[in-house]
Short mmCIF file of C-alpha atoms in Angstrom, two decimals:
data_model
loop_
_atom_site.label_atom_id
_atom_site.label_comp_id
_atom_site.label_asym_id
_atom_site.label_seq_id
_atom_site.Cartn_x
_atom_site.Cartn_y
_atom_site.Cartn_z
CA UNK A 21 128.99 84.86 93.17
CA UNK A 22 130.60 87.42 90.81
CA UNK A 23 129.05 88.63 87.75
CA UNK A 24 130.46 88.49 84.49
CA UNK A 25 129.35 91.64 83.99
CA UNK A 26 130.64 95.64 84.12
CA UNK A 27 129.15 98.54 85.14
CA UNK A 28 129.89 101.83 83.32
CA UNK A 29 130.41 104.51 85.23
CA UNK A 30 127.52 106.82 84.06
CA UNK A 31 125.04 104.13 85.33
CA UNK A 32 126.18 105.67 89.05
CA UNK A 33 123.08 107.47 90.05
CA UNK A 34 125.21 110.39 91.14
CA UNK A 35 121.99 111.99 93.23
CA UNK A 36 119.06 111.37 94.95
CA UNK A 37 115.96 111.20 91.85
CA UNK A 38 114.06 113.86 93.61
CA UNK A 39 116.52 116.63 92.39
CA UNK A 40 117.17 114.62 88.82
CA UNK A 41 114.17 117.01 87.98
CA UNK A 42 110.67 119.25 88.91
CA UNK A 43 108.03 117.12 90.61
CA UNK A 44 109.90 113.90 91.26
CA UNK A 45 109.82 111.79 94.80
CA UNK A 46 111.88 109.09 95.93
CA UNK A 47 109.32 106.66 94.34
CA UNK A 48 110.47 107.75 90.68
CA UNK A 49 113.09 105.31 90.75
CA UNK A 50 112.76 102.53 88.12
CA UNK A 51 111.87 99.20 89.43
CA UNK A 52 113.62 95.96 87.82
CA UNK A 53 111.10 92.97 88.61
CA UNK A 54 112.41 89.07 88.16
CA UNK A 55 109.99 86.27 88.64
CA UNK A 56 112.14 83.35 87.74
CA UNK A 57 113.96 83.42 84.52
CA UNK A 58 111.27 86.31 83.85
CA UNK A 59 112.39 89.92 83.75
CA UNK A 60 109.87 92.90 83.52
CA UNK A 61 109.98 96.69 84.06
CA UNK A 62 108.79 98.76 86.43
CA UNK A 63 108.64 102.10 87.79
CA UNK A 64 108.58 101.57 91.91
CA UNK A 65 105.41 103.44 92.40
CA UNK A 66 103.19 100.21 90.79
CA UNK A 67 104.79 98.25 93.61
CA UNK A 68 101.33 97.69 95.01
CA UNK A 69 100.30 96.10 91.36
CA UNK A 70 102.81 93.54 92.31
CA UNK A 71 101.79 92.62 95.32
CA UNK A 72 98.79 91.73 97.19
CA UNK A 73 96.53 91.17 100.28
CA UNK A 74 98.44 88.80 102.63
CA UNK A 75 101.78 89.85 101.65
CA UNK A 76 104.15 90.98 104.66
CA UNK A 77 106.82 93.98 103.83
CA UNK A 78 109.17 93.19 106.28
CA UNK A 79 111.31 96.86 106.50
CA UNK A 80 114.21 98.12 108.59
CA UNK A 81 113.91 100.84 111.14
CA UNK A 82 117.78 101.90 111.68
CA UNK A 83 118.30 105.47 110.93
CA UNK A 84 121.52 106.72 109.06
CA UNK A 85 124.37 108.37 111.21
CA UNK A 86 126.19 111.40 110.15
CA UNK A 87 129.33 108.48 110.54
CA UNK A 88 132.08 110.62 108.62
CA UNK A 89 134.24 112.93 110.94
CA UNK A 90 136.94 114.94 109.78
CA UNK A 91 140.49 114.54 112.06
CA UNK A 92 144.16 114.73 111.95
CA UNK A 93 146.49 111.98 112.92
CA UNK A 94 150.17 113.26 113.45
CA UNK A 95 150.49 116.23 110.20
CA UNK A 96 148.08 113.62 107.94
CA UNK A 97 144.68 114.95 107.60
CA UNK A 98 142.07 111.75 107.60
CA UNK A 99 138.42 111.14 108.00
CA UNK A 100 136.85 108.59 110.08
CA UNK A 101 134.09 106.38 109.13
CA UNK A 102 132.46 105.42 112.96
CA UNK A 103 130.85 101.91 111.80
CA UNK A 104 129.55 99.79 114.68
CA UNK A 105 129.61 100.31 118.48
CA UNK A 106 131.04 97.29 120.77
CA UNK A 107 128.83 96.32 123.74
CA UNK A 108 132.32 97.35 125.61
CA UNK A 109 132.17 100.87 124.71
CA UNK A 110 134.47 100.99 121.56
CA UNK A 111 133.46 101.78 117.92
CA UNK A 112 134.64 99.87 114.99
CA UNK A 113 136.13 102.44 112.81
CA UNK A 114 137.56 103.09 109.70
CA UNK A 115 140.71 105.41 108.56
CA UNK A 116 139.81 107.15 105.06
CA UNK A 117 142.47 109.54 103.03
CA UNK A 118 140.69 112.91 101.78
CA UNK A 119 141.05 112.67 98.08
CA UNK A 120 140.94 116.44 97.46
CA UNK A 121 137.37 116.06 95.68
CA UNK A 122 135.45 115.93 98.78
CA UNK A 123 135.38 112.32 98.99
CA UNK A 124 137.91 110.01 100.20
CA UNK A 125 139.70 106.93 99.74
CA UNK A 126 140.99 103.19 101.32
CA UNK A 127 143.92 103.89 103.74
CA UNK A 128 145.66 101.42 105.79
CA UNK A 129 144.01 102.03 109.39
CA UNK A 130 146.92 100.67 112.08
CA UNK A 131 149.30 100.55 113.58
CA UNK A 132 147.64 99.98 117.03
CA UNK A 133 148.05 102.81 119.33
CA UNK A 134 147.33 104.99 116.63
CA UNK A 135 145.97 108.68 117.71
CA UNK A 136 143.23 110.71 115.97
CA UNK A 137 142.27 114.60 116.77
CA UNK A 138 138.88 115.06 116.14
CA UNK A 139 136.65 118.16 116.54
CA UNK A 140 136.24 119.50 120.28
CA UNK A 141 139.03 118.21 122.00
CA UNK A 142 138.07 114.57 121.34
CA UNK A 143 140.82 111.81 121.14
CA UNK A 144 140.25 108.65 119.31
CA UNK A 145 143.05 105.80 120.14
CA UNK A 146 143.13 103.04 117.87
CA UNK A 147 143.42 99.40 119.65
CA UNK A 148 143.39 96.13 117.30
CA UNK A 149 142.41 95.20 114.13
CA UNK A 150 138.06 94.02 114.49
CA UNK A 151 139.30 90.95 112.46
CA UNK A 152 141.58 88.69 110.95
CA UNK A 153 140.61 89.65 107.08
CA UNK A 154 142.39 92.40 107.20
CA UNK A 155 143.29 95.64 109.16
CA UNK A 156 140.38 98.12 107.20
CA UNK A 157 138.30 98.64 109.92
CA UNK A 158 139.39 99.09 114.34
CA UNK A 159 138.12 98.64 117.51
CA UNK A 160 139.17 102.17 118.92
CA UNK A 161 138.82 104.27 122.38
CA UNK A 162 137.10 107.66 121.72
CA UNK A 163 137.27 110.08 124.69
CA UNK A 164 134.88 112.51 125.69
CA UNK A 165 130.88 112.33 126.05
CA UNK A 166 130.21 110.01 123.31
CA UNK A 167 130.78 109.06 119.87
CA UNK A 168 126.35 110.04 119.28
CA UNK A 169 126.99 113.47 120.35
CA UNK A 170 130.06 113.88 118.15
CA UNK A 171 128.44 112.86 115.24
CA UNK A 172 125.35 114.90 115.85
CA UNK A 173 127.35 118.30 116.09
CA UNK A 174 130.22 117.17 113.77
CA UNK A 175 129.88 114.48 111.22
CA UNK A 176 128.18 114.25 108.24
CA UNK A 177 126.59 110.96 105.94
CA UNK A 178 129.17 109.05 104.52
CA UNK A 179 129.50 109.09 100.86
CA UNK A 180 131.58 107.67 98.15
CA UNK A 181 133.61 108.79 95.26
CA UNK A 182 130.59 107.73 92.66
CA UNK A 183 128.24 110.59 94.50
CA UNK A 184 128.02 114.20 93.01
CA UNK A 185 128.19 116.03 95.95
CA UNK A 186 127.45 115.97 100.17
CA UNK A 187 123.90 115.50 100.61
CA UNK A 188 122.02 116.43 104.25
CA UNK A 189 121.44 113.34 106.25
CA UNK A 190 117.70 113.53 105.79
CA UNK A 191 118.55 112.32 101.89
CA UNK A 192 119.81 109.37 103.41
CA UNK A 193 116.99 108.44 106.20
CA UNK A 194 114.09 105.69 104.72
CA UNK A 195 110.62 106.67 105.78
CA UNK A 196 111.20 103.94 108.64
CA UNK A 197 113.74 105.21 110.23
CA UNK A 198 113.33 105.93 113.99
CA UNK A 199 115.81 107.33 116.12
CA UNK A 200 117.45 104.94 118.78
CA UNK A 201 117.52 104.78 122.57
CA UNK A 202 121.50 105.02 122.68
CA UNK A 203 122.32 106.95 119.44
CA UNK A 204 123.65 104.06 117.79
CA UNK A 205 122.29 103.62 114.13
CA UNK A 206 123.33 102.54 110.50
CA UNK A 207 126.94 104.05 109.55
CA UNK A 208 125.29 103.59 105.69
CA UNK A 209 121.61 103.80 104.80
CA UNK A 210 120.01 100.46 104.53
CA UNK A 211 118.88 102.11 101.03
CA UNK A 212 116.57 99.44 99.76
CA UNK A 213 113.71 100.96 101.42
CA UNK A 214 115.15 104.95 100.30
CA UNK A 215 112.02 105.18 97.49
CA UNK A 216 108.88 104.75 99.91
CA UNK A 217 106.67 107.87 100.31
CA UNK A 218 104.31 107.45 103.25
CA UNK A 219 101.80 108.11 100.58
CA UNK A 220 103.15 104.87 98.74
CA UNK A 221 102.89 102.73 102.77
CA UNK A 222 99.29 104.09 102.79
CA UNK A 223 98.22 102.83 99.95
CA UNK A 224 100.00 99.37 100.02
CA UNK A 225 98.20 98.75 103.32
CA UNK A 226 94.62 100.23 102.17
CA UNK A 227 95.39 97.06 99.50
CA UNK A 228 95.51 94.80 102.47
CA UNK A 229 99.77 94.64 102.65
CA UNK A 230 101.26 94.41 105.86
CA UNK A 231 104.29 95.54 107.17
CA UNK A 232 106.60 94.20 110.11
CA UNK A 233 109.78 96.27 111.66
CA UNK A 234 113.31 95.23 112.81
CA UNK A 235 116.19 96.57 112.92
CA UNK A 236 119.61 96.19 111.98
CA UNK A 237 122.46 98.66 112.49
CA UNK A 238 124.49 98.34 109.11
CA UNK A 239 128.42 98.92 109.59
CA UNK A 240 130.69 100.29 107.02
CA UNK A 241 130.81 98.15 103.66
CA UNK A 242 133.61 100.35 101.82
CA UNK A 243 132.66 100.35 98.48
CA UNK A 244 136.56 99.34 97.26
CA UNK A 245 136.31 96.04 99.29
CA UNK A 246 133.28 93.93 98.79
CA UNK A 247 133.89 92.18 102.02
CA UNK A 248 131.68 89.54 103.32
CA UNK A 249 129.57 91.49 105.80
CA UNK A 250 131.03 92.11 109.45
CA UNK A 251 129.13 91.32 112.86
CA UNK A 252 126.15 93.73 113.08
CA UNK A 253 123.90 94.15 115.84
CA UNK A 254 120.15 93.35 114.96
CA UNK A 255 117.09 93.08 117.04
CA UNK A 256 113.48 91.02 115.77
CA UNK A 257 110.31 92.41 117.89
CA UNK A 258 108.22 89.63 119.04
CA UNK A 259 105.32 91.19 117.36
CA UNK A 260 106.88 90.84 114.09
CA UNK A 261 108.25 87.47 114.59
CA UNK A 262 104.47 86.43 115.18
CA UNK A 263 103.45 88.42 112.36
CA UNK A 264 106.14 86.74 109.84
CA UNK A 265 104.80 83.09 111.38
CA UNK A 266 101.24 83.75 110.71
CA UNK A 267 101.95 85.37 107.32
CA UNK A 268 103.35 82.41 106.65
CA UNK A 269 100.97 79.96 107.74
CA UNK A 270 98.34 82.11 105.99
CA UNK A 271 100.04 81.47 102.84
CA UNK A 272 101.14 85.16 102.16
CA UNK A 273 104.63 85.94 100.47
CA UNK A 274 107.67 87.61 103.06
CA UNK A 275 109.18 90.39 101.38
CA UNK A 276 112.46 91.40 102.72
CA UNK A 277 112.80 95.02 101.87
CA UNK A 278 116.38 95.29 101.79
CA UNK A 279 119.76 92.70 102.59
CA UNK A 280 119.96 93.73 105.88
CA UNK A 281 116.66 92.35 106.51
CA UNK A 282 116.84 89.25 105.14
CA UNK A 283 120.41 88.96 107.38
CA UNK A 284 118.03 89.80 110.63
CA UNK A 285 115.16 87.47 110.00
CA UNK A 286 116.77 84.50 108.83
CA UNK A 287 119.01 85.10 112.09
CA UNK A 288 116.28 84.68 113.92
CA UNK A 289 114.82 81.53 112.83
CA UNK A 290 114.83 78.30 115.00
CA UNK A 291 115.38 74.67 114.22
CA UNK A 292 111.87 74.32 113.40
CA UNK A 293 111.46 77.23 110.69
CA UNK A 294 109.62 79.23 112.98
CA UNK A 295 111.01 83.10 113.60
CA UNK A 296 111.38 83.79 117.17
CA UNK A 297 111.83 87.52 118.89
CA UNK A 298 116.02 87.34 119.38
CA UNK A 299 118.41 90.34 119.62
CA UNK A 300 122.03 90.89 119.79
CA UNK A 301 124.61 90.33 117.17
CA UNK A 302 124.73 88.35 113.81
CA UNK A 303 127.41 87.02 111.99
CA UNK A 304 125.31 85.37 109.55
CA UNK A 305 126.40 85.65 105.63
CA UNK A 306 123.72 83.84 103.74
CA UNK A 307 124.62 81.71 100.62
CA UNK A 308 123.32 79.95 98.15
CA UNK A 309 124.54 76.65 100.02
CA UNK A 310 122.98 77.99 103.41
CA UNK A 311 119.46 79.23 101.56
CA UNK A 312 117.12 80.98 103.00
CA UNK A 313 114.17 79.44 105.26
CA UNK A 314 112.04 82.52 105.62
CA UNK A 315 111.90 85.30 102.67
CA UNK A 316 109.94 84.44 99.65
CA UNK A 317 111.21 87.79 98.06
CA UNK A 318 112.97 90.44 97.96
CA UNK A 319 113.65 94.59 97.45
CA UNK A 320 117.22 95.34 97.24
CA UNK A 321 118.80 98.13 95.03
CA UNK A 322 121.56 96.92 92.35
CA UNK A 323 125.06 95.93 93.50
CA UNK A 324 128.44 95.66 92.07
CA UNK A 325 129.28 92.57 89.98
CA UNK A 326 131.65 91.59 92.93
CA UNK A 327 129.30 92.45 95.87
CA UNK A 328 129.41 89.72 98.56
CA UNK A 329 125.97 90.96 98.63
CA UNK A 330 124.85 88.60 95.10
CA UNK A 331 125.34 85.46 97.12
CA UNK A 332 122.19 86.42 99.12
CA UNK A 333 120.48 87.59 95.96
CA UNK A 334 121.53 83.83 94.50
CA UNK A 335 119.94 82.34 97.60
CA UNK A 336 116.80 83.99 97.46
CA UNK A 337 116.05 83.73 93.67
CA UNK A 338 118.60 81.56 91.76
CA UNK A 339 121.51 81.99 89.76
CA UNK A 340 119.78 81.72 86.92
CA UNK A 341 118.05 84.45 87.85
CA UNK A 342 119.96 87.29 89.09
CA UNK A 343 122.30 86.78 86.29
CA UNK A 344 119.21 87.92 83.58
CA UNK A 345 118.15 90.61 85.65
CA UNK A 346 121.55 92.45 86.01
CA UNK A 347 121.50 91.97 82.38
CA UNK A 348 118.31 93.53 81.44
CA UNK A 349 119.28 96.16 83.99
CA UNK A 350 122.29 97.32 82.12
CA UNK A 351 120.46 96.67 78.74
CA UNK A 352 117.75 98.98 80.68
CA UNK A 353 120.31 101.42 81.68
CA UNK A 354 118.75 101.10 85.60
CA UNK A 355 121.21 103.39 87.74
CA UNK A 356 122.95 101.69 90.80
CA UNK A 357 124.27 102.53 94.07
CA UNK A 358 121.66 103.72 97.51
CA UNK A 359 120.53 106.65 95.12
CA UNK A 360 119.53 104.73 92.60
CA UNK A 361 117.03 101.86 90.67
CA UNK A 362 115.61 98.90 92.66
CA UNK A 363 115.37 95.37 91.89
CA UNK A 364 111.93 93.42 92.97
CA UNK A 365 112.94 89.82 93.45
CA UNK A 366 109.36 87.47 93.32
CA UNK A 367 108.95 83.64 93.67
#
């Protein structure tokens, strides 16, 4: 699905809303609702208005890695976007080019054998393209300790070109974000879920909403490409796969709270349309011709007209449908990108 639609470039939100003025939070953020062909606005803190008793939030507890690491291949000065780890040891990387403004931009990665200098002595090799689409992102070798412990003492969030300026990585960790056994995380912030405030949880569950973690460690999307998503490694708790069944049978509403979520619970669904505790890796891309057998709804921020990212919107609410919300959202002037507005999908 592309939109026939452009995005200027002052709708960017450039940085976070709680330093866009005095006294704002991460809930400030506007809050696009569609119900059908219906479009209303919203500012994210009436989200409990919207929903009610019985409804499950269904939220996503990777944290954000500082993934961007500064190196030098040969004379050429690059930066290295660590996206996923390989259950062989490897990381999935990606080469960026330092564009002189502090951010960076697409580079070719290869050829294969490629070195990298990074910070302390550490040498990353690079081995083979991770796919056939194209050579963006690498399986590559990283010596030393470990690529967690690299990126704690040396690397920062990754950010793009649209951004006004580095931000610590606490401006990119969501409320549910817990720290992993193994290091491993989210190379980008799964940034739907960015605008709740524990006060907002606490009083969406005194109002009888319930909430259910998994996880699901989000690779690099490069914002130039608007690839279908890569393999990502995604685990669903038993507890919440009972919790999403009974919600369900109850006759509440699943509300994915973000695209990554909806890729980890409808890869976890059976034959039968029940969701089942399974962990590991999914390759799932959901489309409108695939549907969706779980989520009734849906919190996502707004994406680029070309995002592979719309077909799962289009699955989950209709053509129809997403194409009159992006327009009231530009009509609305919403802002876009992981610091910005959020879009409430509804049956």
């Amino acid at each position: 699905m592309t939109l026939a639609v452009r995005v200027p470039e002052e709708l960017s939100a450039r940085v976070p809303v709680e330093q866009r003025g005095p006294g704002l939070e991460r809930d400030a953020v506007r809050m696009l609702v569609s119900r059908g062909a219906e479009v209303a606005h919203h500012v994210f803190t009436e989200l409990p208005l919207l929903l009610r008793a019985g409804d499950l939030l269904v939220v996503n507890t990777s944290a954000t890695l500082a993934a961007a690491v500064d190196g030098w291949t040969g004379d050429a000065r690059v930066v290295v976007h660590f996206s996923t780890r390989g259950d062989d040891g490897r990381w999935a990387v990606e080469l960026r080019e330092p564009d002189g403004r502090g951010t960076t931009r697409a580079r070719a990665g290869g050829p294969a054998a490629r070195e990298v200098c990074l910070p302390g002595g550490v040498r990353l090799v690079l081995e083979e393209p991770l796919s056939g689409r194209g050579e963006r992102l690498w399986w590559a070798r990283v010596s030393g300790p470990g690529v967690p412990g690299l990126l704690r003492e040396y690397g920062r969030p990754i950010r793009y070109a649209y951004t006004e300026r580095d931000q610590p990585l606490s401006a990119y960790q969501t409320v549910f974000a817990l720290p992993s056994a193994d290091g491993t995380g989210s190379a980008e912030m799964p940034s739907a879920a960015r605008p709740f405030t524990a006060r907002l949880v606490a009083e969406l569950v005194s109002r009888g909403v319930q909430f259910a973690p998994v996880t699901l460690h989000t690779g690099v999307a490069s914002a130039e490409a608007h690839e279908p998503p890569y393999p990502e490694r995604f685990a669903v708790p038993e507890a919440s796969a009972r919790l999403i069944n009974a919600v369900r049978a109850g006759g509440g509403r699943v509300v994915a709270v973000g695209t990554t979520v909806v890729r980890a619970v409808e890869s976890a669904v059976g034959a039968d349309g029940a969701v089942r505790a399974r962990a590991g890796w999914t390759d799932l891309v959901v489309t409108p011709e695939r549907g969706v057998r779980v989520v009734d709804g849906l919190l996502t921020g707004l994406h680029e007209p070309e995002a592979s990212h719309l077909l799962m919107l289009e699955a989950v609410a209709g053509r129809v449908a997403i194409e009159r919300g992006y327009r009231a959202a530009l009509q609305g002037r919403y802002l876009w990108h992981e610091f910005g507005d959020v879009h409430l999908v509804l049956p």
